[in-house]
Coordinates of C-alpha atoms and ligand atoms in Angstrom, one line a residue:
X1 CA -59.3 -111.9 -85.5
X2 CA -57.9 -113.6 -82.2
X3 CA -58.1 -110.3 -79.4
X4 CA -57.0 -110.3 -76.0
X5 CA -56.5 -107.3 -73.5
X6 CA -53.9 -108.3 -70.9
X7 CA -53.4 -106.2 -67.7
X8 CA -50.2 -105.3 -65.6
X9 CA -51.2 -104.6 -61.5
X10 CA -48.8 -102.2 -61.1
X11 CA -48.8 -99.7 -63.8
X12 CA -52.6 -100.5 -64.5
X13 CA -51.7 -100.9 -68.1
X14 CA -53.3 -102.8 -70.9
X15 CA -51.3 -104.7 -73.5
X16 CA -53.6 -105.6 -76.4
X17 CA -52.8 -108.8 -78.5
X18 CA -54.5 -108.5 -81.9
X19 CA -53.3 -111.3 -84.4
X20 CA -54.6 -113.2 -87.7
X21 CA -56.4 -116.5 -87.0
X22 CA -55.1 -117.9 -90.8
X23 CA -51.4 -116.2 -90.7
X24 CA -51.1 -116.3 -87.2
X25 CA -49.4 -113.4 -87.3
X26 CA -49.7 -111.3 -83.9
X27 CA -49.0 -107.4 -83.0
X28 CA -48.9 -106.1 -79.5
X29 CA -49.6 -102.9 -78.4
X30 CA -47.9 -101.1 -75.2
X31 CA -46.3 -104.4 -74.0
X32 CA -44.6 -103.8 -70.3
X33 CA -41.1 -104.7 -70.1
X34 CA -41.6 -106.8 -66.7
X35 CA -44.7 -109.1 -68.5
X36 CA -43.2 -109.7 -71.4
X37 CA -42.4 -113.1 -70.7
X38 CA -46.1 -113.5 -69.9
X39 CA -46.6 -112.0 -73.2
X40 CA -44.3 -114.4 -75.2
X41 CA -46.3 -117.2 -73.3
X42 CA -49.8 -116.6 -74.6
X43 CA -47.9 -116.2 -78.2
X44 CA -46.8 -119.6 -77.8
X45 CA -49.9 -121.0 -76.3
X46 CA -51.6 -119.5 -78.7
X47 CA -49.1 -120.4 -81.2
X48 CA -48.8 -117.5 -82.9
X49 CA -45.9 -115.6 -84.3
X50 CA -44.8 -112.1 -83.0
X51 CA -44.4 -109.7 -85.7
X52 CA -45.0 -106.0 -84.6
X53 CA -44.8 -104.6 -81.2
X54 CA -46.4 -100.3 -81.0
X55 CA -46.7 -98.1 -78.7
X56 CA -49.2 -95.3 -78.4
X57 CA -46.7 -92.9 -76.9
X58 CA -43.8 -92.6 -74.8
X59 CA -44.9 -93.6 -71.7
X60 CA -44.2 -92.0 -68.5
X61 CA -45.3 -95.0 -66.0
X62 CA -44.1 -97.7 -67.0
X63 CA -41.2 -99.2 -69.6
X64 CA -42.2 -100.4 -72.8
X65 CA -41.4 -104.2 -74.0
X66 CA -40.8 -103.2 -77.9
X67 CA -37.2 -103.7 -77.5
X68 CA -37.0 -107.2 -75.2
X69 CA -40.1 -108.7 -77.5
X70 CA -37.9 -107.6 -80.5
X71 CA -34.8 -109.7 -79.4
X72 CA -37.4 -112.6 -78.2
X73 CA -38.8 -112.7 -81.8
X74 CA -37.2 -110.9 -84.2
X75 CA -40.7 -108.6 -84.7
X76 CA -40.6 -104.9 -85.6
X77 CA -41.3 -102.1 -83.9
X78 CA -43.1 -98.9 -84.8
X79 CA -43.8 -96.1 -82.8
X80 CA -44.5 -92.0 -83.6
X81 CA -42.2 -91.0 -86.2
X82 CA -42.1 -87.3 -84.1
X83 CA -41.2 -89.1 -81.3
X84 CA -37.7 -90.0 -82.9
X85 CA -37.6 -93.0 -80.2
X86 CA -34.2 -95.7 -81.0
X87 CA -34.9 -98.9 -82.7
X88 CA -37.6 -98.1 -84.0
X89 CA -38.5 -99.8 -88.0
X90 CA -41.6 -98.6 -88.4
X91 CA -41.8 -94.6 -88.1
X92 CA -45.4 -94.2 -87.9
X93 CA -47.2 -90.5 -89.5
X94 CA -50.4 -89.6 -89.2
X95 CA -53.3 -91.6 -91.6
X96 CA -50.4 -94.4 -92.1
X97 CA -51.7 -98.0 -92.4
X98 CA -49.8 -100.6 -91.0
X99 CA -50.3 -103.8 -89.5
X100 CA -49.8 -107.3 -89.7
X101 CA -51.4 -109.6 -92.3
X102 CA -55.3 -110.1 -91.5
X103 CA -54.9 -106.7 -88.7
X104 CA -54.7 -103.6 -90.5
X105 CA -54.6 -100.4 -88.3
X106 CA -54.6 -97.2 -88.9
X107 CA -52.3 -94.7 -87.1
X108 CA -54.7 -91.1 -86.2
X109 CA -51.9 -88.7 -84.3
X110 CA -53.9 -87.9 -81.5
X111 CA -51.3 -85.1 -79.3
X112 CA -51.9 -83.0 -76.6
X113 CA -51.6 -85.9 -73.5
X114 CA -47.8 -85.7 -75.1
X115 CA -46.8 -84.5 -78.3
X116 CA -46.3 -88.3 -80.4
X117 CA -49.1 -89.5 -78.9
X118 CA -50.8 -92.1 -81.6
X119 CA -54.3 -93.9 -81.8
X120 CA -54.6 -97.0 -83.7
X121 CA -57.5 -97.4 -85.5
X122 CA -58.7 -101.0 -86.9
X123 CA -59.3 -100.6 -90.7
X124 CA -63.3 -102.0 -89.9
X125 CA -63.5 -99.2 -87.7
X126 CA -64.7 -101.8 -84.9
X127 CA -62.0 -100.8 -82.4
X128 CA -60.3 -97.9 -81.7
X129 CA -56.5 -98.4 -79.3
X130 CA -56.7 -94.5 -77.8
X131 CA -53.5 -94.9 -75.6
X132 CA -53.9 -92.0 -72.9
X133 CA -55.7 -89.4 -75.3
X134 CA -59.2 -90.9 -74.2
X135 CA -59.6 -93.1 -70.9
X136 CA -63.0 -94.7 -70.6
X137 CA -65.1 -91.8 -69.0
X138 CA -61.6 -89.7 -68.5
X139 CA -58.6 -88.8 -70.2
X140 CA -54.7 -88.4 -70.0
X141 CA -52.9 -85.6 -68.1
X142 CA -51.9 -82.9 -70.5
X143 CA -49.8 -81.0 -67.4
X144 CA -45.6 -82.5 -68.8
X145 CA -43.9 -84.0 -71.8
X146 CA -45.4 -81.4 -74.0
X147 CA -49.0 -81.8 -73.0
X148 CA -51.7 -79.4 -74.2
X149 CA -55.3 -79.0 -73.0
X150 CA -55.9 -77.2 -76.4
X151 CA -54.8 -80.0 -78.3
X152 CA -55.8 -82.6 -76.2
X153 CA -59.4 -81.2 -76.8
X154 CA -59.0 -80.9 -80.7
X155 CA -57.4 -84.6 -80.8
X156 CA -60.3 -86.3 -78.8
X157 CA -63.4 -84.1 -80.3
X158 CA -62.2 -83.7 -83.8
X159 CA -59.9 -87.1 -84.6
X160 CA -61.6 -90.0 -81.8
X161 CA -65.6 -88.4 -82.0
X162 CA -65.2 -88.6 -85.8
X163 CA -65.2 -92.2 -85.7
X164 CA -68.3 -94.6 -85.6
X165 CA -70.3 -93.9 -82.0
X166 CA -70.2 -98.3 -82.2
X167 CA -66.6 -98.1 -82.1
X168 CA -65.3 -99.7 -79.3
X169 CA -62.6 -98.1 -77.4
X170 CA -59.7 -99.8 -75.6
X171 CA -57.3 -97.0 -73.4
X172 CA -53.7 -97.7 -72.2
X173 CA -54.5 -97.2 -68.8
X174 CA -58.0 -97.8 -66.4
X175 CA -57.6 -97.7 -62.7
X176 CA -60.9 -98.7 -61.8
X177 CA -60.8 -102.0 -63.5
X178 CA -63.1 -100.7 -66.8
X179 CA -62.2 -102.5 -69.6
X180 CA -63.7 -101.2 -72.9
X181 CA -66.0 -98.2 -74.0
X182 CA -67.2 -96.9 -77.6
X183 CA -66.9 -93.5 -78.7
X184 CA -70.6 -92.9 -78.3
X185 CA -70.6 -93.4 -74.7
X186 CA -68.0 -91.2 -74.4
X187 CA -69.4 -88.3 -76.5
X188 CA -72.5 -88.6 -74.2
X189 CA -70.7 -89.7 -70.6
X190 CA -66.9 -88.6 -70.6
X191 CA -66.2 -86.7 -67.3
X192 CA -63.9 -84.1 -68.9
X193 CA -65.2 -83.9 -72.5
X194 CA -68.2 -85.6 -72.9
X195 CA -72.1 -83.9 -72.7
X196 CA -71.4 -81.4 -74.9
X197 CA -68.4 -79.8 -73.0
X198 CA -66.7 -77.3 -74.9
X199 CA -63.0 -76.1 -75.1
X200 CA -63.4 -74.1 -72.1
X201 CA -65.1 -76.4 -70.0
X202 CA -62.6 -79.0 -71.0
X203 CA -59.3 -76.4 -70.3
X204 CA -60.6 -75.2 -67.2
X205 CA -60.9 -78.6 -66.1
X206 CA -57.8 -79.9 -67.1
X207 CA -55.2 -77.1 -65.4
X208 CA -57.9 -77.3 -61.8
X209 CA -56.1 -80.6 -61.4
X210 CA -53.1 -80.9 -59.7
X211 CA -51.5 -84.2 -59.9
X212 CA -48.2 -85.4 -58.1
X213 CA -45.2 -86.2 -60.3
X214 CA -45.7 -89.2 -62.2
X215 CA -43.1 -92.0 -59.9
X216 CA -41.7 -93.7 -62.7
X217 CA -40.7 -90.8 -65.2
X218 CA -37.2 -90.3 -64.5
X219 CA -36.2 -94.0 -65.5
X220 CA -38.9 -94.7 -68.0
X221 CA -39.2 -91.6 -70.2
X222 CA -35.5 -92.1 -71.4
X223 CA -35.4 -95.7 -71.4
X224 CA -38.4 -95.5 -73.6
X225 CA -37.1 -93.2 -76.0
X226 CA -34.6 -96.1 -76.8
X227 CA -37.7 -98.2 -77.3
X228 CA -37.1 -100.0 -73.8
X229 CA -33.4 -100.7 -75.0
X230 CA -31.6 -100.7 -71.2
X231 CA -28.9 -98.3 -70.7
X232 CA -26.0 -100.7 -71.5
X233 CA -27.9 -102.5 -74.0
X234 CA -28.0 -106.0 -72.5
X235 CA -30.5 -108.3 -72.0
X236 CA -32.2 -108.6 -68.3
X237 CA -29.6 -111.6 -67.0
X238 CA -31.8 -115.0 -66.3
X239 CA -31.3 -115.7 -63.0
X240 CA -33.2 -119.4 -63.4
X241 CA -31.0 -122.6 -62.2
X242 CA -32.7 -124.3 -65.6
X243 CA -34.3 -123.5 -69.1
X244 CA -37.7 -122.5 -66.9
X245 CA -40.7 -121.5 -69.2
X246 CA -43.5 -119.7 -67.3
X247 CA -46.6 -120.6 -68.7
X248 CA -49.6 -118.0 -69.3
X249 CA -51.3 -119.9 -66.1
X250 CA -47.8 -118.8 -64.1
X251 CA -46.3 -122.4 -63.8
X252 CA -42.8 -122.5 -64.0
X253 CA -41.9 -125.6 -66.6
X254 CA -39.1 -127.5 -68.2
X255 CA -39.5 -129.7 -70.8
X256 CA -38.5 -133.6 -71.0
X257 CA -35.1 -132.7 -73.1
X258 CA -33.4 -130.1 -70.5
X259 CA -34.3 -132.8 -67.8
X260 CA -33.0 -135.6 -69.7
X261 CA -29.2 -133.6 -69.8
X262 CA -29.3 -132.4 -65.9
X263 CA -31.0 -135.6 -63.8
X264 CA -27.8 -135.6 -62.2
X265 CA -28.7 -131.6 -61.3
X266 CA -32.3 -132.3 -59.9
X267 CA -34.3 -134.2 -57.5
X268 CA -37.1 -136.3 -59.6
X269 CA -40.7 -136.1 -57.4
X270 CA -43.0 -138.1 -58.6
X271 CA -46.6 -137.1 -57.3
X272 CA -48.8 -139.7 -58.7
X273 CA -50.8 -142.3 -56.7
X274 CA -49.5 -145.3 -55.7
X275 CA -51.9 -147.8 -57.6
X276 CA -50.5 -145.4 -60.7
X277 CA -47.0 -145.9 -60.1
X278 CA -47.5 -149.9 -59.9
X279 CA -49.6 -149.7 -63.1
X280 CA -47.1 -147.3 -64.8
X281 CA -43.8 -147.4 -63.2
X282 CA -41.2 -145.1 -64.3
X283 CA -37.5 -145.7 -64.7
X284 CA -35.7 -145.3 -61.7
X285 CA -32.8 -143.4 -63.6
X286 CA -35.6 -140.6 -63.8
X287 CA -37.3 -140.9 -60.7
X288 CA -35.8 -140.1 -57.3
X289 CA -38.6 -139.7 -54.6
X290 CA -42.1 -140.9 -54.9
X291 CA -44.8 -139.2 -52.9
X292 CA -48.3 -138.7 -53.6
X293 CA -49.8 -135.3 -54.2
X294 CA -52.2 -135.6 -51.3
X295 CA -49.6 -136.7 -48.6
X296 CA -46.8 -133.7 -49.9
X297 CA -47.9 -131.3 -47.5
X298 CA -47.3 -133.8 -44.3
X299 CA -43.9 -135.4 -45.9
X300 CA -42.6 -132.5 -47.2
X301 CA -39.8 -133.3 -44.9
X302 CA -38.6 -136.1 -47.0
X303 CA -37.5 -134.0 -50.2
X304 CA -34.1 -133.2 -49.8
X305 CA -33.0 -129.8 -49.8
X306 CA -29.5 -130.0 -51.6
X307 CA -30.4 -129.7 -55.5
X308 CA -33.4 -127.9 -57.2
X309 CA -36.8 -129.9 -57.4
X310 CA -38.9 -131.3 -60.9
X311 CA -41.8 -132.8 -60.3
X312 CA -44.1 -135.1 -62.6
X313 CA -47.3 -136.2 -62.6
X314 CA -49.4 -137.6 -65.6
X315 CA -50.2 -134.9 -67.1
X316 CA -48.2 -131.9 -66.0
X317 CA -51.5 -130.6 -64.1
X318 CA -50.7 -131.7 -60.4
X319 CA -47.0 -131.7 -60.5
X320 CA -48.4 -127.7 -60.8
X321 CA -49.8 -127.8 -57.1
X322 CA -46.7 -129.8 -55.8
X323 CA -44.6 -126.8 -57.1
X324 CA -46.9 -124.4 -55.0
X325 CA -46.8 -126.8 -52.0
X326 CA -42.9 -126.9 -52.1
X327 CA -42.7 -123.0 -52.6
X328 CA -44.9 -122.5 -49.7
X329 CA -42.7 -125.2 -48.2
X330 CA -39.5 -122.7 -49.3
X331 CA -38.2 -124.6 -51.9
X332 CA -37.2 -122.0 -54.2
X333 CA -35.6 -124.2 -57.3
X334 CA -38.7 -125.8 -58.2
X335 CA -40.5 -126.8 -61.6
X336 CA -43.2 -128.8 -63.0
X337 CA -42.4 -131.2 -65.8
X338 CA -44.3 -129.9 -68.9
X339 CA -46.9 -132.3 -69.8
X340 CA -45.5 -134.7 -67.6
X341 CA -45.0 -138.3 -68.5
X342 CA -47.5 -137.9 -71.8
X343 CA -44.2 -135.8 -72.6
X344 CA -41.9 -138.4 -72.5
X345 CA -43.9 -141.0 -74.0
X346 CA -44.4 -139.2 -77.3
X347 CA -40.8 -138.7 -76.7
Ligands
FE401 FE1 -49.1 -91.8 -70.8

């Protein structure tokens, strides 16, 4: 199985990538709207094939991505089925299997953070996706959205302690930058319910906290009940002057076909070395401006201004760090040639 746990700063979410290394086939859970373009990026550089985006609950913090990734792809979307959230395909009940071919999970309703909150479990039993039921060494708030101590007790010591003590557990959220447990680290270590705690060391615990309203509920809660569908049901405008893919590395690219159609658009920098030039020149039709990576900082001055700027290289690789110098420069319209002139010589 090809795994990844991705990460958003700002939320302190994790988005977990689980897909098929013979199908291909991939399934996300708790994408964030505002990465999923980095998320459709590792897809394709992994070149796999979206099928099923999940959440493990309605999520107070941030905006979910099911809906975007599902008019990127085409995938489905499951969620809760008591959750009644828009959009949704898949309407997910306790014990259900699901999955994509080669990933099988299965869905253990796990309330008491909120109501339609879902684990995933993976059918080996290796891996456990808790949402906010169980944090590594903590757990979710149980204090709005029909939270329950009581049940948030009976969910994490009945359904998540059940399974294998090896079973590795990955939460929605860490803000201490902990990435993984297992459930037998938290039966012994959890700060709320592990060590033996019992339902009234656990509830006590629970309603002595007092925690500030969470800053994003008021816009995400209801977005997210549409499945991240925005209000008026458009797609987020594009504001790029081009057809710019962000790769997974964050390099904004065009390919060799778009830059074909608009060299009238763009200024053409080529950043290779002189002796490389003369031993591979380039048409000039393509290329405006030559100037070699390691002078661009000191004759930045010579790239005009007017049009938005491509650069090329060999490879793709240091027309990379010429669009970082000409950002830091403040050249905003700025993109890297994918793969550079390997690109348009397989062309
Ligand atoms: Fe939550």
């Amino acid at each position: 199985m090809i795994f990844r746990q991705l990460f958003d700063v700002v939320s302190s979410t994790y988005t977990y990538l689980l897909a098929d290394e013979g199908s291909k086939r991939a399934l996300l859970i708790d994408p964030v709207f505002s990465q999923a373009r980095r998320d459709l990026a590792l897809l394709e550089e992994l070149g796999l094939t979206l099928a099923l985006v999940v959440d493990t609950h309605a999520h107070a913090d941030h905006i979910t991505a099911a809906w975007l990734l599902k008019q990127k792809t085409g995938c489905q979307i499951a969620s809760a089925k008591v959750l009644q959230a828009e959009n949704v395909d898949l309407p997910l009940e306790d014990g259900q299997e699901f999955g994509v071919d080669g990933v099988r999970l299965k869905a253990v309703a796990t309330p008491g953070h909120t109501d339609g909150c879902m684990s995933y479990v993976l059918s080996d039993q290796s891996m456990v996706f808790t949402g906010d039921a169980l944090l590594i060494r903590g757990c979710g708030r149980s204090d709005f959205q029909q939270g329950s101590a009581h049940k948030l007790f009976e969910s994490i010591t009945k359904r998540l302690f059940a399974l294998p003590d090896a079973c590795l557990v990955y939460p929605a959220h860490d803000y201490n930058g902990r990435t993984v447990s297992t459930i037998g680290e938290e039966k012994a270590f959890n700060a709320r319910v592990g060590g033996g705690a019992n339902v009234t060391d656990f509830v006590e615990y629970m309603h002595a906290m007092k925690l500030p309203h969470p800053k994003k509920i008021d816009e995400a809660l209801p977005a997210n009940m549409r499945s991240g569908c925005p209000e008026d049901g458009r797609l987020p405008e594009d504001p790029s002057w081009a057809d710019i893919h962000v790769t997974f590395g964050g390099v904004p690219e065009i390919d060799y076909n778009w830059l074909e159609r608009h060299l009238d658009k763009v200024t053409v920098l080529d950043v290779r070395l002189d002796e490389e030039v003369k031993d591979a020149p380039v048409s000039e039709a393509l290329v405006d401006l030559h100037i070699p990576l390691d002078q661009l900082r000191a004759r930045v001055g010579e790239v005009p201004k007017d049009k938005p700027v491509v650069t090329l290289c060999r490879a793709g690789r240091r027309s990379a760090m010429a669009v970082n110098i000409l950002k830091e420069s403040g050249f905003e319209q700025v993109a890297s040639l994918s793969r550079g002139l390997l690109a348009i010589s397989r062309h």
